[in-house]
Amino acid sequence: MEKKVVNILEKYNQTHILNYINLLKQEEIKNLEKQILKIDFEELQTLYEKTKEKPEIRENKIEHINYINKEKLSTKKKQELEDIGSNVIKNEHYAVITLAGGQGTRLGHSGPKGTYMLNTKNGQKYIFEIFIDSFKKAKTEYNIEVPWYIMTSKENHKETVEFFENHNYFGYNKNKVKFFMQGELPLLDTNGKVILNKEKQIKEAANGNGGIYESFAKSGLLEEIKQKQIEWIFVNNIDNIISNFIDPLLLGLTIQEKQKIGAKSVAKTNPKEKVGVFCKIDEKPQIIEYIDLPEKLAEKKDENGELLYGEVNIGAYLFNISVLEDLARIKLPYHAAFKKSAYLLENGEYIEPESPNVYKFESFIFDAFKRYNNVSILRVKREEEFAPVKNKEGTDSPETAIKLYNAKL
Ligand code: UTP
């Protein structure tokens, strides 16, 4: 290996990589060297050190966040807000970004989650196809083709693009569908060492859906949408098969409330439901995970008997383009998750561990919300807008999601 590469490995205690050299062909060594030169080992070291720290206990001021319940809006008010939103959509100032860079480990499907096929009342449909159906519906309704940007990861980019090509974009205008790849970070074992994958390269994984801000800008698409005079971007998850993502109501609400970020929520079913909810922490909008919400607060109700911390985050956000510009250069914090990941031994054996063995570092899209004073929140009905496909079976599985999807047909 080149001296400067060895120096890096020595500096960051990663010289175990040199023990693999005998397994590698000349070209694989070259690729590995290139990869090592690109990795920010300084950052990785800091991230690893953080996994050893006990979480800092801070007395944060957690408060309720205001929201608007769609069900309680008068017909007149709803119409007024929808008119504001419809104008934006009709004038082609609206686009959609779908986060599809995840690994979908819980679902256990071998390809990108969007290529998962569901048996609906309307026949077999891929998740990506279900999304395209909504774009086609909007085309009929507004007489425009809303642009769709899909965030992929290195792991699934090629397969995602090929899937759309092979299915002829399910009859949608292919020029309106673009892909961009999010960033990656190496996985680290419990000693802070990088591991190698089957291809004898350092094993990296998508760096979380918070990677959207940096990668969308880097891809050149932020500049493109600016030129197209797109002002509002709806961001959703690939696994919500009834996501109502071309919705003039949330747009109208966010514009009228003079906010730069909007979000949809559904009502938490009971204080113990394991979900993240919107709230304010130290006066800034945030999402608090169930594990961090003190039981006393989780059970607190307002004067109408509704949970005070009851607005569940469903991963449906609306951003003004200025937000994507502001956040393009911001570093979001990484959260470490301890996961299972196969790795190569120095003797060439490929090991599939039975229990978690590596740290994976991810940033979350909503960690950026606290940079703003407020977020417009629209509570919608769960059965109308939230049917996630997360798990192979049980809750939030294809079975539960299809039921909700079929009920809406
Ligand atoms: P999840 O947190 O549910 O992760 O992602 P996942 O990868 O789909 O599934 P598991 O946890 O491995 O089973 C929520 C949304 O964020 C996207 C996912 O594609 C999904 O739409 N995501 C997640 C990314 O785009 N990139 C990531 O690095 C992680």
mmCIF file of C-alpha atoms in Angstrom, residues 67-68 70 94-99 131 209 212-213 232-247 249-251 253-254 260-267 276-278 286-287 311-320 324 364-367 369 375-382 384-388 390:
data_model
loop_
_atom_site.group_PDB
_atom_site.id
_atom_site.type_symbol
_atom_site.label_atom_id
_atom_site.label_comp_id
_atom_site.label_asym_id
_atom_site.label_seq_id
_atom_site.Cartn_x
_atom_site.Cartn_y
_atom_site.Cartn_z
ATOM 1 C CA TYR A 67 -51.194 21.901 15.767
ATOM 2 C CA ILE A 68 -54.253 22.165 13.567
ATOM 3 C CA LYS A 70 -57.851 18.788 9.839
ATOM 4 C CA TYR A 94 -44.054 22.339 -5.969
ATOM 5 C CA ALA A 95 -41.936 19.157 -5.960
ATOM 6 C CA VAL A 96 -41.633 15.949 -3.986
ATOM 7 C CA ILE A 97 -38.577 14.221 -2.539
ATOM 8 C CA THR A 98 -38.925 10.633 -1.375
ATOM 9 C CA LEU A 99 -36.418 9.160 1.039
ATOM 10 C CA PHE A 131 -46.381 6.482 -5.646
ATOM 11 C CA ASN A 209 -32.161 10.297 6.174
ATOM 12 C CA ILE A 212 -30.886 14.635 2.373
ATOM 13 C CA TYR A 213 -29.802 18.223 2.900
ATOM 14 C CA TRP A 232 -42.042 24.150 -1.765
ATOM 15 C CA ILE A 233 -40.825 20.586 -1.437
ATOM 16 C CA PHE A 234 -42.744 17.811 0.226
ATOM 17 C CA VAL A 235 -40.554 15.082 1.717
ATOM 18 C CA ASN A 236 -41.861 11.639 2.584
ATOM 19 C CA ASN A 237 -40.760 8.085 3.312
ATOM 20 C CA ILE A 238 -40.885 5.382 0.684
ATOM 21 C CA ASP A 239 -42.662 3.024 3.039
ATOM 22 C CA ASN A 240 -45.883 4.976 3.613
ATOM 23 C CA ILE A 241 -48.096 3.626 0.827
ATOM 24 C CA ILE A 242 -50.999 6.019 1.454
ATOM 25 C CA SER A 243 -48.890 9.166 1.808
ATOM 26 C CA ASN A 244 -50.933 12.126 0.614
ATOM 27 C CA PHE A 245 -47.995 14.060 -0.728
ATOM 28 C CA ILE A 246 -49.601 16.420 -3.170
ATOM 29 C CA ASP A 247 -51.767 18.098 -0.593
ATOM 30 C CA LEU A 249 -54.004 21.874 2.646
ATOM 31 C CA LEU A 250 -50.649 21.523 4.412
ATOM 32 C CA LEU A 251 -49.175 23.942 1.894
ATOM 33 C CA LEU A 253 -51.575 26.144 6.255
ATOM 34 C CA THR A 254 -47.787 26.536 6.263
ATOM 35 C CA LYS A 260 -40.863 27.572 6.413
ATOM 36 C CA ILE A 261 -41.515 24.000 7.538
ATOM 37 C CA GLY A 262 -44.783 22.107 7.712
ATOM 38 C CA ALA A 263 -45.433 18.562 8.881
ATOM 39 C CA LYS A 264 -48.270 16.100 9.147
ATOM 40 C CA SER A 265 -49.047 14.173 12.289
ATOM 41 C CA VAL A 266 -51.547 11.553 13.383
ATOM 42 C CA ALA A 267 -52.984 11.223 16.887
ATOM 43 C CA GLY A 276 -41.875 9.854 18.237
ATOM 44 C CA VAL A 277 -44.060 12.907 18.821
ATOM 45 C CA PHE A 278 -43.728 16.581 17.995
ATOM 46 C CA GLN A 286 -38.441 18.902 17.787
ATOM 47 C CA ILE A 287 -39.466 15.296 17.752
ATOM 48 C CA GLU A 311 -48.815 14.381 17.588
ATOM 49 C CA VAL A 312 -47.068 11.396 16.058
ATOM 50 C CA ASN A 313 -44.344 12.064 13.504
ATOM 51 C CA ILE A 314 -45.207 10.163 10.303
ATOM 52 C CA GLY A 315 -42.266 11.382 8.237
ATOM 53 C CA ALA A 316 -44.318 13.754 6.084
ATOM 54 C CA TYR A 317 -42.699 17.166 5.887
ATOM 55 C CA LEU A 318 -42.987 20.277 3.795
ATOM 56 C CA PHE A 319 -39.984 22.534 3.277
ATOM 57 C CA ASN A 320 -39.618 25.930 1.786
ATOM 58 C CA LEU A 324 -32.922 23.258 1.886
ATOM 59 C CA PHE A 364 -32.129 12.324 11.211
ATOM 60 C CA ILE A 365 -33.906 14.715 8.888
ATOM 61 C CA PHE A 366 -35.949 16.200 11.753
ATOM 62 C CA ASP A 367 -32.909 17.083 13.844
ATOM 63 C CA PHE A 369 -36.168 21.492 12.867
ATOM 64 C CA VAL A 375 -43.257 24.185 12.369
ATOM 65 C CA SER A 376 -46.842 24.183 11.075
ATOM 66 C CA ILE A 377 -48.394 20.894 12.089
ATOM 67 C CA LEU A 378 -51.488 19.445 10.478
ATOM 68 C CA ARG A 379 -53.057 16.484 12.215
ATOM 69 C CA VAL A 380 -54.587 14.106 9.695
ATOM 70 C CA LYS A 381 -56.439 10.829 10.129
ATOM 71 C CA ARG A 382 -54.158 7.839 10.449
ATOM 72 C CA GLU A 384 -56.297 8.240 5.504
ATOM 73 C CA GLU A 385 -52.595 9.055 5.323
ATOM 74 C CA PHE A 386 -50.403 6.618 7.225
ATOM 75 C CA ALA A 387 -49.851 3.000 6.232
ATOM 76 C CA PRO A 388 -46.158 2.165 6.690
ATOM 77 C CA LYS A 390 -41.753 -1.522 8.000
#
